[in-house]
Coordinates of C-alpha atoms and ligand atoms in Angstrom, one line a residue:
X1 CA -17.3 5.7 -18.7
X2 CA -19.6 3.3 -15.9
X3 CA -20.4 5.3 -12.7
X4 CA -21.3 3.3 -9.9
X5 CA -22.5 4.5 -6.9
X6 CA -25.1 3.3 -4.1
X7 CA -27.9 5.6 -2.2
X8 CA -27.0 3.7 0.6
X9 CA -24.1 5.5 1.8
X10 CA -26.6 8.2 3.2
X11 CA -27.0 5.5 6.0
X12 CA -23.5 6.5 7.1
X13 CA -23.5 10.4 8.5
X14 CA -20.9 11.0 11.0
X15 CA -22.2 14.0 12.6
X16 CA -19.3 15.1 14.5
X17 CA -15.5 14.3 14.3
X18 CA -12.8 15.6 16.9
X19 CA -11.0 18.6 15.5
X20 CA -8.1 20.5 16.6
X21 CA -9.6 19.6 20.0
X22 CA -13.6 20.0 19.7
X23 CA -16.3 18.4 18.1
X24 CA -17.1 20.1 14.6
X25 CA -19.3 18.6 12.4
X26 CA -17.9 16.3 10.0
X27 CA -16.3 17.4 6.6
X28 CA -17.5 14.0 5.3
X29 CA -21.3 14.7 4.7
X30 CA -23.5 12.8 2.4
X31 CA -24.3 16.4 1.1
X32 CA -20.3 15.6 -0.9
X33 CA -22.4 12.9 -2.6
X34 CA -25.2 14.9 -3.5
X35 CA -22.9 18.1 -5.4
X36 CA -20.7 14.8 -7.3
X37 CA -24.3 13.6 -8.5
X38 CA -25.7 16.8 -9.9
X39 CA -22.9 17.3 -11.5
X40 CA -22.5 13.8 -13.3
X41 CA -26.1 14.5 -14.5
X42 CA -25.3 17.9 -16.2
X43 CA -22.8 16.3 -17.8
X44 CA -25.3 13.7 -18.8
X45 CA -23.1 10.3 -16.8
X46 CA -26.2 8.1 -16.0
X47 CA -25.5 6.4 -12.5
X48 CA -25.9 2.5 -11.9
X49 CA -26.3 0.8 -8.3
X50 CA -23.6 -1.8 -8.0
X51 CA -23.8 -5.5 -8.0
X52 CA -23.9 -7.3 -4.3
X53 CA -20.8 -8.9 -3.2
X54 CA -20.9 -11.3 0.0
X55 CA -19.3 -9.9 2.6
X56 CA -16.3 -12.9 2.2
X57 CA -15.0 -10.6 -1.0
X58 CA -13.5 -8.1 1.3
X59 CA -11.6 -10.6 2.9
X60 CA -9.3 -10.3 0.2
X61 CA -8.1 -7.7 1.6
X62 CA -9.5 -7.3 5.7
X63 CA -9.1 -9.5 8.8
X64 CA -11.9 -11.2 9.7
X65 CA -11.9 -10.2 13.0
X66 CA -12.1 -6.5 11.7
X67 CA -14.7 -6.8 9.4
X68 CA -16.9 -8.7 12.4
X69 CA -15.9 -5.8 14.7
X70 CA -17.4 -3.1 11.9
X71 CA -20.6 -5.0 11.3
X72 CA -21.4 -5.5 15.0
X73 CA -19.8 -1.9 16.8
X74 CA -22.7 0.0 16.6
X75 CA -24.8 -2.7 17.8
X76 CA -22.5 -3.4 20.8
X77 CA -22.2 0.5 22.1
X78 CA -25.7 0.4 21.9
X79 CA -25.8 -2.7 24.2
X80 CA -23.5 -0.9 26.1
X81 CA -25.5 1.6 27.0
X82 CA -23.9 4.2 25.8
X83 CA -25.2 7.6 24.6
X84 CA -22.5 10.2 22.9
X85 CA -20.8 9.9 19.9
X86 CA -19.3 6.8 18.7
X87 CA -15.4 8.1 18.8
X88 CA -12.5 5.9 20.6
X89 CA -10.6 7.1 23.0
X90 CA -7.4 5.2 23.8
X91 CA -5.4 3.4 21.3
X92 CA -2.3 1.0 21.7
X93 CA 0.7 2.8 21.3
X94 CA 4.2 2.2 21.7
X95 CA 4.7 0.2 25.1
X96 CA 1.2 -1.2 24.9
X97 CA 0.1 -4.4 24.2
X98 CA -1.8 -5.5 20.5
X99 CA -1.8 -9.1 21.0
X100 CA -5.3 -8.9 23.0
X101 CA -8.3 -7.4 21.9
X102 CA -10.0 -6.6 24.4
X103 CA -13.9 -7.8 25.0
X104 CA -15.4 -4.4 26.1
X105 CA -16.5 -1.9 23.2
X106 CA -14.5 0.8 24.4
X107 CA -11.0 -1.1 23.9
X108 CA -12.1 -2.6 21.1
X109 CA -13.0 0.2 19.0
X110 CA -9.5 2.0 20.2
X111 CA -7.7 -1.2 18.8
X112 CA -9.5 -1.1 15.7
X113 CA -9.4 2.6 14.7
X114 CA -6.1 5.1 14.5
X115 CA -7.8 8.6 15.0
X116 CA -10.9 9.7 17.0
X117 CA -12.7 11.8 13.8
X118 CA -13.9 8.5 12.2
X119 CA -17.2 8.2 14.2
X120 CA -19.6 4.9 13.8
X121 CA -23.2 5.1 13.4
X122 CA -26.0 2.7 13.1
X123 CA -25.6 2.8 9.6
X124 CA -22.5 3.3 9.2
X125 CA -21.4 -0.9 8.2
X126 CA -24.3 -1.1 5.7
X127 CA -22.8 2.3 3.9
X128 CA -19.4 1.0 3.8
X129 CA -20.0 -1.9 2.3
X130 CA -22.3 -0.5 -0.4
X131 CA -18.9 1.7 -0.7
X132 CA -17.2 -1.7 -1.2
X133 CA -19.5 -2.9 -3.3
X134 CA -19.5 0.1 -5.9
X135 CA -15.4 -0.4 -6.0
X136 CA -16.0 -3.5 -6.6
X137 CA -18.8 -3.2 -9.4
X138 CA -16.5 -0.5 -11.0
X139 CA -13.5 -3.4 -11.6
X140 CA -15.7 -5.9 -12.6
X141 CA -16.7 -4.3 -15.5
X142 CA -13.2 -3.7 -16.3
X143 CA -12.3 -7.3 -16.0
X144 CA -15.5 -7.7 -18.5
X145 CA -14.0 -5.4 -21.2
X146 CA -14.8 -1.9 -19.8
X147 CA -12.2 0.5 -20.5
X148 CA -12.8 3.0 -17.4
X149 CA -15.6 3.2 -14.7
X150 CA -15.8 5.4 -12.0
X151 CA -17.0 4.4 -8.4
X152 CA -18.6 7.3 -6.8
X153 CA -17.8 5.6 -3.0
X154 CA -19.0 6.8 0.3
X155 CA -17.2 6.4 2.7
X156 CA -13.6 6.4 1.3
X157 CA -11.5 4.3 1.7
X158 CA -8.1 4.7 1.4
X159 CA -6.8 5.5 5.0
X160 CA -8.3 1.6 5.9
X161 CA -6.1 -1.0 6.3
X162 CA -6.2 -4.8 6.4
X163 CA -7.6 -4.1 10.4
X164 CA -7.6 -0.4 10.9
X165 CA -9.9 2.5 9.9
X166 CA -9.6 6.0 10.6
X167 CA -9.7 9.3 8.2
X168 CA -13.3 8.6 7.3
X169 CA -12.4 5.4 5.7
X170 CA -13.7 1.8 6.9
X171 CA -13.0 -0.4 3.9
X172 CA -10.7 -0.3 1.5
X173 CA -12.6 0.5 -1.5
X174 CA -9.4 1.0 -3.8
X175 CA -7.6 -2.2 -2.7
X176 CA -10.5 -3.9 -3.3
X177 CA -11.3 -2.8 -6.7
X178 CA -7.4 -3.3 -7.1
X179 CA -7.7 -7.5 -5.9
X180 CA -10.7 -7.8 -7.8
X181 CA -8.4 -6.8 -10.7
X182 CA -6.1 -9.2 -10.1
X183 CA -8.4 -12.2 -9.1
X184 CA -9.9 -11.5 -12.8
X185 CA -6.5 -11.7 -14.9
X186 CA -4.7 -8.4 -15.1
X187 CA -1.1 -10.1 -13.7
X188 CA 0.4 -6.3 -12.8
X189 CA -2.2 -3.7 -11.3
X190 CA -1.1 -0.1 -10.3
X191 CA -3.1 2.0 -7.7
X192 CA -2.4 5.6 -8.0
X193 CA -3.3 7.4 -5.1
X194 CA -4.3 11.6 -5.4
X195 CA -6.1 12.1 -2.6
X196 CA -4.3 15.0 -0.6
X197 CA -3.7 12.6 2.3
X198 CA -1.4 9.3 2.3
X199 CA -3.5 6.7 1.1
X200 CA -1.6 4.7 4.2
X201 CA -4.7 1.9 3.9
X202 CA -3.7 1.0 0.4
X203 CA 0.2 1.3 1.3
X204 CA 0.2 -1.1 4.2
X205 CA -2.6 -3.5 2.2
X206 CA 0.0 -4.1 -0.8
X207 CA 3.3 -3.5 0.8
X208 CA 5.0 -6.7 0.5
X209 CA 3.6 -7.5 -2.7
X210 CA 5.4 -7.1 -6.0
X211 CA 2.0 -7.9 -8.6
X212 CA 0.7 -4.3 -6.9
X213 CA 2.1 -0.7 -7.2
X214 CA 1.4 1.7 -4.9
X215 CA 2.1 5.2 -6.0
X216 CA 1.2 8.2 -4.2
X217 CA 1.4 12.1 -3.9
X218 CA 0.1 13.9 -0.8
X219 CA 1.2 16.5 1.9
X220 CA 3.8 15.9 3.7
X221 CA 2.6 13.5 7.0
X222 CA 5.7 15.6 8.8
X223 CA 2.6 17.7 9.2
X224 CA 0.0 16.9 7.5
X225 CA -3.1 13.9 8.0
X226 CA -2.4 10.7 8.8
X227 CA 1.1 12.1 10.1
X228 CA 2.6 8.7 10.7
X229 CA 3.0 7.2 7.1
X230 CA 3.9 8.5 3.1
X231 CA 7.8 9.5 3.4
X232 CA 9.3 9.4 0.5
X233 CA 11.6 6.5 2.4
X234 CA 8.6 4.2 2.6
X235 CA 9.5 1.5 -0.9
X236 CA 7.9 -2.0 -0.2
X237 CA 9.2 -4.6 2.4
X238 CA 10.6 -8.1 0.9
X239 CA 9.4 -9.2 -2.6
X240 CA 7.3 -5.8 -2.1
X241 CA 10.4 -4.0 -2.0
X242 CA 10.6 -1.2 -4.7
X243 CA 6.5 -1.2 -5.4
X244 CA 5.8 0.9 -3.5
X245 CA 6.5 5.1 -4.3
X246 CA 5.5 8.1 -2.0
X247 CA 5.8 11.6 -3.4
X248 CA 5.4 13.8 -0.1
X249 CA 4.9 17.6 -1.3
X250 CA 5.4 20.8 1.1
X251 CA 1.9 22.3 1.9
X252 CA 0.7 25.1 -0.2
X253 CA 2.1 23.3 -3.2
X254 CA 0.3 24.7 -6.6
X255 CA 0.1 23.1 -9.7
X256 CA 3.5 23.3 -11.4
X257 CA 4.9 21.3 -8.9
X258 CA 1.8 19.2 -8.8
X259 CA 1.8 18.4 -12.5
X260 CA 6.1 17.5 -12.5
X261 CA 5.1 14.9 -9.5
X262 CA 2.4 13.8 -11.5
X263 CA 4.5 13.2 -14.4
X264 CA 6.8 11.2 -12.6
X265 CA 4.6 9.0 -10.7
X266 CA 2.9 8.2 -14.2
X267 CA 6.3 7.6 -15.5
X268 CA 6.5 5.1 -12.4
X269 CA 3.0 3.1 -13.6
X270 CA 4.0 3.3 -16.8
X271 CA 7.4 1.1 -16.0
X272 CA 5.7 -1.1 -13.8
X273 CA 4.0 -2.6 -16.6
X274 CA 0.5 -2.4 -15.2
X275 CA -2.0 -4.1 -17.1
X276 CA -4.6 -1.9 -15.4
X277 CA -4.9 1.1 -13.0
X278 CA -7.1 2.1 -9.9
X279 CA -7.2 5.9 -9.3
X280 CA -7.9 6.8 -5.6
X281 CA -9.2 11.0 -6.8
X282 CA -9.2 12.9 -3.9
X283 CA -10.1 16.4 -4.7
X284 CA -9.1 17.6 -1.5
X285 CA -5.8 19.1 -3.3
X286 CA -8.6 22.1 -4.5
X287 CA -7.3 25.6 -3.5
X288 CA -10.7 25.5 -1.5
X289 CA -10.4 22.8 0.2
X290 CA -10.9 23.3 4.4
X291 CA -9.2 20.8 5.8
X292 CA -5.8 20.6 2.8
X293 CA -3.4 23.1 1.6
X294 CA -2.5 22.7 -2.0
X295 CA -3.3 25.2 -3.8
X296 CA -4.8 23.5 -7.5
X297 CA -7.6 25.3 -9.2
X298 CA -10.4 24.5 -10.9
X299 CA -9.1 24.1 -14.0
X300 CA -6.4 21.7 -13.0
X301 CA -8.8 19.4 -12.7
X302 CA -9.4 18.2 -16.1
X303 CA -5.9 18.4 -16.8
X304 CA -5.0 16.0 -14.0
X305 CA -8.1 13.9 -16.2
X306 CA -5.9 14.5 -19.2
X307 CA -2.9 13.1 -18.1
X308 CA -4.3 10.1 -15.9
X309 CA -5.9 9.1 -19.4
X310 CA -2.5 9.4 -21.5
X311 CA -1.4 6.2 -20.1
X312 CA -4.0 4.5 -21.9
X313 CA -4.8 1.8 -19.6
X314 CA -7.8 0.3 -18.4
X315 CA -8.4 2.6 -15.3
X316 CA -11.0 2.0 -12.3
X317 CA -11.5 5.7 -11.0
X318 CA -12.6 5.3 -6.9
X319 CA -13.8 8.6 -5.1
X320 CA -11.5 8.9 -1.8
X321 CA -11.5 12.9 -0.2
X322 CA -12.6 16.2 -0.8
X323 CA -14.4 18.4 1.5
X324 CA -15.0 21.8 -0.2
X325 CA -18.4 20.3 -0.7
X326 CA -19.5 22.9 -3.4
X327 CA -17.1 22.9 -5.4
X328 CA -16.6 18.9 -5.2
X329 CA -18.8 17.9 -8.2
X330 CA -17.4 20.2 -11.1
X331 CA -14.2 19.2 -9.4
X332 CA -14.5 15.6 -9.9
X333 CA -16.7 15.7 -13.2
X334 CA -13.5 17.5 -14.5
X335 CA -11.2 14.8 -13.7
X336 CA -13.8 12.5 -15.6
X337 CA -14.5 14.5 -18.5
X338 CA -11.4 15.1 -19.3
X339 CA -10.4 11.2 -18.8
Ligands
SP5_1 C1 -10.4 10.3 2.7 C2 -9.8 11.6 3.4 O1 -9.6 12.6 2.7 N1 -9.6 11.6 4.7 C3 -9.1 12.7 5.4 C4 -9.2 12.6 6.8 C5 -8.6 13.7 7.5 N2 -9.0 13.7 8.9 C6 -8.3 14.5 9.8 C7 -8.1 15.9 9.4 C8 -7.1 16.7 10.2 C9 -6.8 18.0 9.5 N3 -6.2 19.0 10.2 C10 -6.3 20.3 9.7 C11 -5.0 20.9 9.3 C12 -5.3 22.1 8.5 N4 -4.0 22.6 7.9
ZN2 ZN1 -7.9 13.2 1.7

């Protein structure tokens, strides 16, 4: 298996996110990178930096106007004048308007953005898009003969949509990988999403398409992150309708019930017809996870590996969550052994 991964997404450290009503650092650290890397090297997976990709291959996938708004935020608060952290803090909900953007950074970032504990930092468009550009990498090997890779990303992705970020995410490193599959031949691509959260980026990106499956299993958003997208009634809109496939589980959920879900959302790939797959792997579902509440041990891990493999597909692996930073790299490596 290829692992692709860039050194640049240390440029991107949050610092603090708002939690449960306070700033607390941020459970997305480059430190997460640093355990997945010492354990790809004990288990001897030598690490390549990934190819560049103008920035016009993630319009793909993004607005325009989003990706100008990422690559020049930090530079406008600045110009602003403002000191503090980058975090937005009014957004337009029901009975507000979306059909302006406004001019001022403020606004702009609150139109943009869907939570306020995704923070911007100098670095932080040069580390998404190395993110990108590692998804990216990952599925062009595919589409030249690979049969899996693995894209060690940082920042995830899968909470971005075609103009939104939020849950740590900026660019949708999974739907990327996932076009880039599709621009390169495969005709029917499935994205299977593990992370413990919705992957509501990836859902909204595909949802009226029919040549991409979306197929995800996460906490319930009744009460768990991003709250407002992943019921089980969500299926695809219009020639979409029916590719799309949200398995919502109660928190605390452990294995057994894990590994049932699993096998039917497999089962769901495996009708589709997909000529190739994109994992979103989250480990976030770990029993030690801080900010999750599934309850899947250590040595689930390679099993999950086990049965992601069984469907015997060509299979772009992208790193989304995980936050019990020590534990993340044996974690992960055991999805890849295993695979
Ligand atoms: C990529 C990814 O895993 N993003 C997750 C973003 C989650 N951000 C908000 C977390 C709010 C969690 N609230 C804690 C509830 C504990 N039961
Ligand atoms: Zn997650």
């Amino acid at each position: 298996m290829r692992v692709i991964h860039s050194d640049r997404h240390a440029l991107h450290d949050g610092g603090f996110e708002l939690h449960r009503g306070e700033l607390v650092p941020c459970y997305e650290t480059p430190a997460r990178v640093a355990y997945i890397l010492r354990a790809l090297e004990r288990a001897a997976m030598p690490v390549e930096a990934p190819r560049e990709f103008s920035p016009e291959a993630l319009l793909r996938v993004h607005d325009a106007g989003f990706v100008e708004f990422l690559r020049n935020a930090h530079a406008q608060w600045r110009a602003a004048g403002r000191s503090g952290r980058m975090l937005p803090s009014g957004f337009p909900a029901r009975g507000l308007r979306r059909d302006r953007i406004p001019a001022g950074i403020n606004g702009m970032m609150g139109y943009y953005a869907f939570d306020a504990g995704t923070p911007i930092v100098e670095g932080t468009w040069q580390a998404a898009l190395s993110s990108a550009q590692s998804a990216l990498t990952a599925a062009a090997l595919i589409a030249e003969g690979e049969r899996s890779s693995y894209a060690l990303c940082r920042p995830p992705g899968h909470h971005a949509g075609g103009s939104t970020y939020g849950g740590y995410c900026f660019l949708n490193n999974a739907a990327l990988a996932a076009q880039e599959l599709r621009d390169r031949g495969f005709a029917r691509v499935a994205v299977l999403d593990v992370d413990y959260h919705h992957g509501n980026g990836t859902q909204e990106i595909f949802y009226a398409r029919d040549d991409v499956l979306f197929v995800s299993i996460h906490g319930t958003p009744d009460t768990e992150y991003p709250y407002f997208l992943g019921y089980a009634d969500e299926r695809g809109i219009d020639a979409g309708e029916g590719f799309t496939r949200n398995f919502p589980l109660a928190a605390g959920t452990g294995w057994e019930d894990y590994r049932a879900t699993l096998a039917q959302a497999l089962d769901d790939v495996a009708k589709f017809g997909a000529e190739a797959l994109v994992v979103s792997l989250g480990v976030d579902t770990f029993e030690g996870d801080p900010i999750s509440s599934f309850k899947l041990g250590k040595r689930h891990f390679p099993l999950l590996g086990a049965m992601l493999a069984a469907l015997r597909l060509p299979t772009v692996i992208v790193q989304e969550g995980g936050y019990a930073a020590e534990e993340i790299g044996e974690n992960v490596v055991g999805v890849l052994t295993a695979f």
